[in-house]
Amino acid sequence: MDEAKVIKLYDAKIGSFIRITSIDLEGVMRRRLLDLGFVRGAVVEVIRRSPLGDPMAFRVSQTTIALRKEESQRIEGELV
Amino acid sequence: MKNSYTVALAGNPNTGKSTLFNALTGLKQHTGNWAGKTVSLAEGKVEHKGKTVRIIDLPGTYSLFSNSTDEEVARNYIVFEKPDVTLVVLDATSLERNFNLALQVLEMTTNVIICINLIDEADKQGISINEKALTRKLGVPVIKISARNKTGFTLLLDTIDRIHTGKIVCTPEIIFYDEEIERKIRQIEPLVREYLEDSISSRWVALRLLDGDDSLFQQMEKRLLVKGG
Ligand SMILES: Nc1nc2c(ncn2[C@@H]2O[C@H](COP(=O)(O)OP(=O)(O)OP(=O)(O)O)[C@@H](O)[C@H]2O)c(=O)[nH]1
Ligand SMILES: [Mg+2]
């Protein structure tokens, strides 16, 4: 099987689904994102991007959550 | 056995804690979506089996790791005020999200009931929940209720009473981490226990130490008489 392509959430297209593989953040910010459902293995849908590209809205475990570029650039996953 | 005891309601925002609180106590805590959500502690009473049950409505949070005032208020209450029973109120239609907080509470304290609310809404959506399997897996009672329709209350109150009288013994499932973390817990936990004795779960405090939770340690300094400290 082909290895799935790993991309940053920030670079993902609207409407795509991404299974999270890594979260390169630490401390309170990391904890916050984990609590919001951005955990390894979770599938996230890219909902929309604001006109300037930041923030972006994602759907994760039945809730829509906006992330800033500083966060979405540090979360990676594979397209599903 | 005391004639009065305390039950705290914890849970994510908007899971019906205040609705349950009002239904049990006859009080009128503000309920609803967003506007007027619970930000501080409300207290009420209900009489059950000849005892006075004090009920505390905690602010709703997604976590108890103190990233906000709400989280700190809820965590401090559970850890330092030590309610006799902590009820974690979950939204039956959003269990995956809700279990994050539930598992955090199960690490902090022993006498916990997992209360799955909005079961009427789950039924409508065709979601069925096997509470017996969850009870076995989690080691604490799992009870389905509808705070709005007041269903499941008798079982809930009886279960609270049976925990208080010791007829039900809660044994929350321990969450194990990878070997590196477990090794550090084994090193830290005995030292923690020496200082705190059994006042707070030593495993949980060891985990918080490893996580560098400063706000918790500030609270501990303030509130606890630390031996030799
Ligand atoms: N269908 C249904 N709706 C419920 C039930 N319990 C509560 N609700 C509704 O859910 C919404 C939120 O209820 P609250 O009691 O304010 O929730 P809360 O947990 O106190 O919220 P926070 O204080 O923000 O944490 C309200 O609109 C309630 O009417 C239930 O059992 N079934
Ligand atoms: Mg409330």
Short mmCIF file of C-alpha atoms and ligand atoms in Angstrom, two decimals:
data_model
loop_
_atom_site.label_atom_id
_atom_site.label_comp_id
_atom_site.label_asym_id
_atom_site.label_seq_id
_atom_site.Cartn_x
_atom_site.Cartn_y
_atom_site.Cartn_z
CA MET A 1 0.00 0.00 0.00
CA ASP A 2 1.15 3.52 -0.75
CA GLU A 3 2.21 5.50 2.25
CA ALA A 4 -0.44 8.13 2.98
CA LYS A 5 0.63 11.68 2.35
CA VAL A 6 1.41 13.63 5.51
CA ILE A 7 0.56 17.33 5.47
CA LYS A 8 0.13 20.16 7.92
CA LEU A 9 -3.45 21.07 8.85
CA TYR A 10 -2.61 24.59 7.70
CA ASP A 11 -1.93 23.34 4.16
CA ALA A 12 -5.03 21.16 3.89
CA LYS A 13 -7.80 21.91 1.40
CA ILE A 14 -11.33 22.82 2.41
CA GLY A 15 -13.46 19.68 2.60
CA SER A 16 -10.57 17.31 3.14
CA PHE A 17 -10.32 14.87 6.04
CA ILE A 18 -7.05 14.36 7.87
CA ARG A 19 -6.09 11.76 10.44
CA ILE A 20 -3.76 13.42 12.94
CA THR A 21 -0.31 11.87 13.27
CA SER A 22 1.61 14.45 15.29
CA ILE A 23 1.19 17.60 17.35
CA ASP A 24 4.38 19.61 17.58
CA LEU A 25 3.36 21.88 20.44
CA GLU A 26 4.13 21.93 24.13
CA GLY A 27 2.76 23.00 27.47
CA VAL A 28 -0.59 24.69 27.90
CA MET A 29 -1.14 25.08 24.15
CA ARG A 30 -0.65 21.35 23.57
CA ARG A 31 -2.96 20.47 26.46
CA ARG A 32 -5.62 22.85 25.16
CA LEU A 33 -5.58 21.27 21.71
CA LEU A 34 -5.69 17.74 23.13
CA ASP A 35 -8.69 18.74 25.26
CA LEU A 36 -10.43 20.12 22.19
CA GLY A 37 -10.04 16.74 20.47
CA PHE A 38 -6.89 17.25 18.39
CA VAL A 39 -5.37 13.95 19.46
CA ARG A 40 -3.32 11.49 17.46
CA GLY A 41 -5.66 9.24 15.44
CA ALA A 42 -8.55 11.70 15.42
CA VAL A 43 -10.01 12.54 12.01
CA VAL A 44 -10.42 16.27 11.41
CA GLU A 45 -12.45 17.88 8.64
CA VAL A 46 -11.30 21.18 7.16
CA ILE A 47 -14.37 23.43 7.18
CA ARG A 48 -13.28 26.87 6.05
CA ARG A 49 -10.54 29.38 5.88
CA SER A 50 -11.00 33.06 6.69
CA PRO A 51 -10.29 35.50 3.83
CA LEU A 52 -6.72 36.05 4.93
CA GLY A 53 -6.13 32.34 5.45
CA ASP A 54 -5.93 32.61 9.23
CA PRO A 55 -7.68 31.40 11.31
CA MET A 56 -9.03 28.15 9.85
CA ALA A 57 -12.07 26.23 11.07
CA PHE A 58 -11.96 22.49 11.65
CA ARG A 59 -14.53 19.96 12.70
CA VAL A 60 -13.30 17.56 15.34
CA SER A 61 -15.44 15.16 17.37
CA GLN A 62 -18.69 16.89 16.41
CA THR A 63 -17.57 20.44 17.18
CA THR A 64 -16.26 23.24 14.99
CA ILE A 65 -13.07 24.80 16.28
CA ALA A 66 -10.99 27.64 14.85
CA LEU A 67 -7.22 27.40 14.98
CA ARG A 68 -4.66 30.08 14.35
CA LYS A 69 -1.82 29.58 11.93
CA GLU A 70 0.65 29.09 14.77
CA GLU A 71 -1.36 26.05 15.81
CA SER A 72 -2.50 24.59 12.49
CA GLN A 73 1.07 24.70 11.17
CA ARG A 74 2.21 22.48 13.98
CA ILE A 75 -0.34 19.72 13.60
CA GLU A 76 0.30 17.08 10.95
CA GLY A 77 -1.75 14.25 9.61
CA GLU A 78 -2.44 12.01 6.66
CA LEU A 79 -5.19 12.55 4.13
CA VAL A 80 -8.01 10.03 4.42
CA MET B 1 -22.04 8.07 58.89
CA LYS B 2 -22.86 11.74 58.50
CA ASN B 3 -26.45 12.81 58.07
CA SER B 4 -25.49 15.24 55.39
CA TYR B 5 -23.03 14.87 52.54
CA THR B 6 -21.90 16.63 49.39
CA VAL B 7 -22.29 15.82 45.70
CA ALA B 8 -20.55 17.90 43.02
CA LEU B 9 -21.75 18.15 39.42
CA ALA B 10 -18.90 18.33 36.90
CA GLY B 11 -18.97 18.09 33.12
CA ASN B 12 -18.44 19.80 29.79
CA PRO B 13 -20.30 23.05 29.11
CA ASN B 14 -23.93 22.61 28.10
CA THR B 15 -24.40 19.02 29.24
CA GLY B 16 -27.33 19.85 31.51
CA LYS B 17 -25.63 20.16 34.90
CA SER B 18 -27.70 23.17 35.93
CA THR B 19 -30.88 21.57 34.58
CA LEU B 20 -30.16 18.52 36.74
CA PHE B 21 -29.22 20.76 39.68
CA ASN B 22 -32.49 22.69 39.39
CA ALA B 23 -34.58 19.54 39.01
CA LEU B 24 -33.01 17.98 42.12
CA THR B 25 -32.92 21.05 44.34
CA GLY B 26 -35.94 23.03 43.15
CA LEU B 27 -33.70 26.06 42.68
CA LYS B 28 -33.34 28.17 39.57
CA GLN B 29 -29.77 28.25 38.35
CA HIS B 30 -29.57 29.83 34.92
CA THR B 31 -29.67 27.22 32.17
CA GLY B 32 -29.43 27.42 28.43
CA ASN B 33 -27.06 27.88 25.58
CA TRP B 34 -24.10 30.15 26.29
CA ALA B 35 -25.82 33.17 27.83
CA GLY B 36 -25.72 33.04 31.61
CA LYS B 37 -23.77 29.83 31.84
CA THR B 38 -22.57 28.76 35.26
CA VAL B 39 -19.36 30.54 36.17
CA SER B 40 -19.19 30.06 39.90
CA LEU B 41 -20.41 27.51 42.39
CA ALA B 42 -24.10 27.25 43.13
CA GLU B 43 -25.24 25.20 46.06
CA GLY B 44 -28.58 23.55 46.80
CA LYS B 45 -30.02 20.73 48.86
CA VAL B 46 -32.16 17.67 48.36
CA GLU B 47 -33.48 15.31 51.04
CA HIS B 48 -33.03 11.64 50.26
CA LYS B 49 -33.40 8.61 52.55
CA GLY B 50 -33.54 10.86 55.60
CA LYS B 51 -30.27 12.57 54.73
CA THR B 52 -29.49 16.01 53.41
CA VAL B 53 -27.58 15.89 50.15
CA ARG B 54 -25.76 19.16 49.40
CA ILE B 55 -25.40 19.60 45.66
CA ILE B 56 -22.75 21.84 44.11
CA ASP B 57 -23.09 22.93 40.47
CA LEU B 58 -19.57 23.40 39.05
CA PRO B 59 -18.79 25.46 35.95
CA GLY B 60 -18.71 23.44 32.73
CA THR B 61 -15.24 22.79 31.27
CA TYR B 62 -13.64 20.58 28.63
CA SER B 63 -10.70 19.85 30.88
CA LEU B 64 -9.54 20.21 34.48
CA PHE B 65 -5.95 21.11 33.78
CA SER B 66 -6.48 24.68 34.75
CA ASN B 67 -6.09 26.63 31.55
CA SER B 68 -8.82 28.98 32.72
CA THR B 69 -10.46 30.25 35.88
CA ASP B 70 -13.45 27.95 35.33
CA GLU B 71 -11.22 24.92 35.12
CA GLU B 72 -9.33 25.95 38.22
CA VAL B 73 -12.55 26.47 40.20
CA ALA B 74 -13.86 23.03 39.21
CA ARG B 75 -10.55 21.25 39.79
CA ASN B 76 -9.94 22.92 43.16
CA TYR B 77 -13.38 21.94 44.31
CA ILE B 78 -12.98 18.28 43.39
CA VAL B 79 -9.44 17.93 44.71
CA PHE B 80 -9.41 20.15 47.80
CA GLU B 81 -13.04 20.36 48.95
CA LYS B 82 -13.45 16.64 48.31
CA PRO B 83 -17.15 16.13 47.70
CA ASP B 84 -18.37 12.75 48.94
CA VAL B 85 -19.47 11.91 45.41
CA THR B 86 -18.55 13.59 42.12
CA LEU B 87 -21.13 13.27 39.40
CA VAL B 88 -19.75 13.73 35.90
CA VAL B 89 -22.59 14.80 33.62
CA LEU B 90 -22.09 13.73 30.00
CA ASP B 91 -24.01 14.60 26.85
CA ALA B 92 -25.22 11.26 25.45
CA THR B 93 -25.00 12.61 21.90
CA SER B 94 -21.34 13.59 22.21
CA LEU B 95 -19.68 10.94 24.32
CA GLU B 96 -16.31 10.91 22.61
CA ARG B 97 -15.72 14.56 23.45
CA ASN B 98 -17.26 14.26 26.90
CA PHE B 99 -15.16 11.31 28.04
CA ASN B 100 -12.00 13.43 28.06
CA LEU B 101 -13.16 15.21 31.18
CA ALA B 102 -14.74 12.07 32.65
CA LEU B 103 -11.42 10.22 32.46
CA GLN B 104 -9.62 13.16 34.05
CA VAL B 105 -12.05 13.06 36.98
CA LEU B 106 -11.59 9.29 37.34
CA GLU B 107 -7.86 9.89 37.76
CA MET B 108 -8.40 12.53 40.43
CA THR B 109 -10.88 10.95 42.77
CA THR B 110 -12.53 7.62 43.58
CA ASN B 111 -16.20 8.19 44.32
CA VAL B 112 -17.47 9.05 40.87
CA ILE B 113 -20.73 8.45 39.02
CA ILE B 114 -20.82 8.84 35.27
CA CYS B 115 -24.20 10.34 34.53
CA ILE B 116 -25.16 10.16 30.87
CA ASN B 117 -27.67 12.94 30.29
CA LEU B 118 -29.85 13.94 27.31
CA ILE B 119 -30.71 10.30 26.87
CA ASP B 120 -34.05 11.44 25.34
CA GLU B 121 -32.09 13.22 22.60
CA ALA B 122 -29.82 10.21 22.06
CA ASP B 123 -32.91 7.99 21.67
CA LYS B 124 -34.25 10.35 19.04
CA GLN B 125 -30.97 10.20 17.15
CA GLY B 126 -30.92 6.40 17.33
CA ILE B 127 -27.87 6.32 19.60
CA SER B 128 -27.95 3.41 22.03
CA ILE B 129 -25.59 3.27 24.98
CA ASN B 130 -24.65 0.14 26.90
CA GLU B 131 -24.25 1.52 30.40
CA LYS B 132 -23.51 -1.91 31.92
CA ALA B 133 -20.53 -2.43 29.63
CA LEU B 134 -19.30 1.08 30.45
CA THR B 135 -19.71 0.42 34.18
CA ARG B 136 -17.61 -2.73 33.90
CA LYS B 137 -14.96 -0.97 31.88
CA LEU B 138 -14.71 2.16 34.03
CA GLY B 139 -15.14 0.61 37.48
CA VAL B 140 -17.74 3.16 38.59
CA PRO B 141 -21.53 3.36 38.15
CA VAL B 142 -22.75 4.66 34.79
CA ILE B 143 -26.35 5.88 34.82
CA LYS B 144 -28.54 7.16 31.99
CA ILE B 145 -30.82 10.11 32.73
CA SER B 146 -32.79 12.88 31.13
CA ALA B 147 -32.54 15.96 33.33
CA ARG B 148 -35.19 17.68 31.24
CA ASN B 149 -37.72 14.82 31.50
CA LYS B 150 -36.62 13.86 35.01
CA THR B 151 -36.02 10.23 34.12
CA GLY B 152 -33.43 8.09 35.88
CA PHE B 153 -33.45 10.23 39.03
CA THR B 154 -34.47 7.45 41.44
CA LEU B 155 -31.62 5.20 40.35
CA LEU B 156 -29.24 8.15 40.41
CA LEU B 157 -30.16 9.21 43.96
CA ASP B 158 -30.12 5.62 45.19
CA THR B 159 -26.69 5.07 43.68
CA ILE B 160 -25.36 8.27 45.28
CA ASP B 161 -26.72 7.02 48.62
CA ARG B 162 -25.22 3.56 48.17
CA ILE B 163 -21.79 5.06 47.48
CA HIS B 164 -22.11 7.26 50.55
CA THR B 165 -23.08 4.32 52.76
CA GLY B 166 -20.34 2.14 51.29
CA LYS B 167 -22.69 -0.39 49.71
CA ILE B 168 -21.16 0.45 46.35
CA VAL B 169 -17.38 0.67 46.24
CA CYS B 170 -15.99 2.58 43.26
CA THR B 171 -12.79 1.27 41.73
CA PRO B 172 -11.97 3.59 38.83
CA GLU B 173 -9.97 1.89 36.10
CA ILE B 174 -6.36 3.06 36.28
CA ILE B 175 -5.03 4.63 33.10
CA PHE B 176 -1.50 3.39 32.37
CA TYR B 177 0.98 5.44 30.38
CA ASP B 178 4.10 4.43 28.50
CA GLU B 179 7.00 2.83 30.37
CA GLU B 180 9.03 6.02 30.68
CA ILE B 181 6.19 7.84 32.40
CA GLU B 182 5.28 4.84 34.55
CA ARG B 183 8.89 4.57 35.71
CA LYS B 184 8.87 8.21 36.79
CA ILE B 185 5.53 7.76 38.53
CA ARG B 186 7.03 4.86 40.51
CA GLN B 187 9.86 7.16 41.61
CA ILE B 188 7.72 10.17 42.49
CA GLU B 189 4.56 8.61 43.90
CA PRO B 190 6.00 7.26 47.17
CA LEU B 191 7.44 10.70 47.99
CA VAL B 192 4.13 12.36 47.21
CA ARG B 193 2.31 9.88 49.44
CA GLU B 194 4.67 10.56 52.30
CA TYR B 195 3.70 14.23 52.23
CA LEU B 196 0.04 14.06 51.36
CA GLU B 197 -0.84 10.72 52.94
CA ASP B 198 -4.17 9.81 51.40
CA SER B 199 -5.62 13.29 51.20
CA ILE B 200 -5.20 13.49 47.42
CA SER B 201 -4.53 10.71 44.90
CA SER B 202 -0.75 10.39 44.91
CA ARG B 203 -0.68 8.94 41.39
CA TRP B 204 -2.59 11.92 40.08
CA VAL B 205 -0.33 14.41 41.87
CA ALA B 206 2.73 12.57 40.50
CA LEU B 207 1.29 12.93 36.99
CA ARG B 208 0.65 16.62 37.52
CA LEU B 209 4.21 17.06 38.80
CA LEU B 210 5.52 15.42 35.65
CA ASP B 211 3.35 17.76 33.61
CA GLY B 212 4.72 20.80 35.48
CA ASP B 213 1.31 22.01 36.67
CA ASP B 214 2.37 25.14 38.59
CA SER B 215 -1.11 26.36 39.41
CA LEU B 216 -1.84 23.10 41.23
CA PHE B 217 1.28 23.40 43.33
CA GLN B 218 0.49 26.98 44.24
CA GLN B 219 -2.91 25.78 45.47
CA MET B 220 -1.34 22.94 47.41
CA GLU B 221 1.04 25.33 49.16
CA LYS B 222 -1.87 27.58 50.03
CA ARG B 223 -4.24 24.92 51.21
CA LEU B 224 -2.31 22.04 52.65
CA LEU B 225 -0.19 21.84 55.71
CA VAL B 226 2.77 20.12 54.17
CA LYS B 227 4.83 18.04 56.55
CA GLY B 228 8.30 19.51 56.95
CA GLY B 229 7.45 22.03 54.24
N1 LIG C 1 -33.17 17.19 25.36
C1 LIG C 1 -32.62 17.48 26.54
N2 LIG C 1 -32.09 18.70 26.76
C2 LIG C 1 -31.51 18.95 27.95
C3 LIG C 1 -31.45 17.97 28.96
N3 LIG C 1 -30.82 18.50 30.03
C4 LIG C 1 -30.50 19.77 29.69
N4 LIG C 1 -30.91 20.04 28.43
C5 LIG C 1 -30.77 21.33 27.72
O1 LIG C 1 -29.38 21.57 27.49
C6 LIG C 1 -29.09 22.97 27.58
C7 LIG C 1 -27.96 23.23 28.55
O2 LIG C 1 -28.37 22.92 29.87
P1 LIG C 1 -27.68 23.54 31.16
O3 LIG C 1 -28.33 22.88 32.33
O4 LIG C 1 -27.66 25.02 31.13
O5 LIG C 1 -26.19 23.02 30.96
P2 LIG C 1 -24.92 23.22 31.92
O6 LIG C 1 -24.20 21.94 31.92
O7 LIG C 1 -25.34 23.76 33.25
O8 LIG C 1 -24.08 24.32 31.12
P3 LIG C 1 -22.84 25.19 31.68
O9 LIG C 1 -23.29 25.86 32.94
O10 LIG C 1 -22.55 26.11 30.56
O11 LIG C 1 -21.72 24.24 31.90
C8 LIG C 1 -30.40 23.64 27.97
O12 LIG C 1 -30.99 24.17 26.81
C9 LIG C 1 -31.21 22.49 28.56
O13 LIG C 1 -32.61 22.71 28.42
C10 LIG C 1 -32.04 16.66 28.70
O14 LIG C 1 -32.03 15.76 29.51
N5 LIG C 1 -32.60 16.49 27.47
MG MG C 2 -24.71 25.46 34.23
#
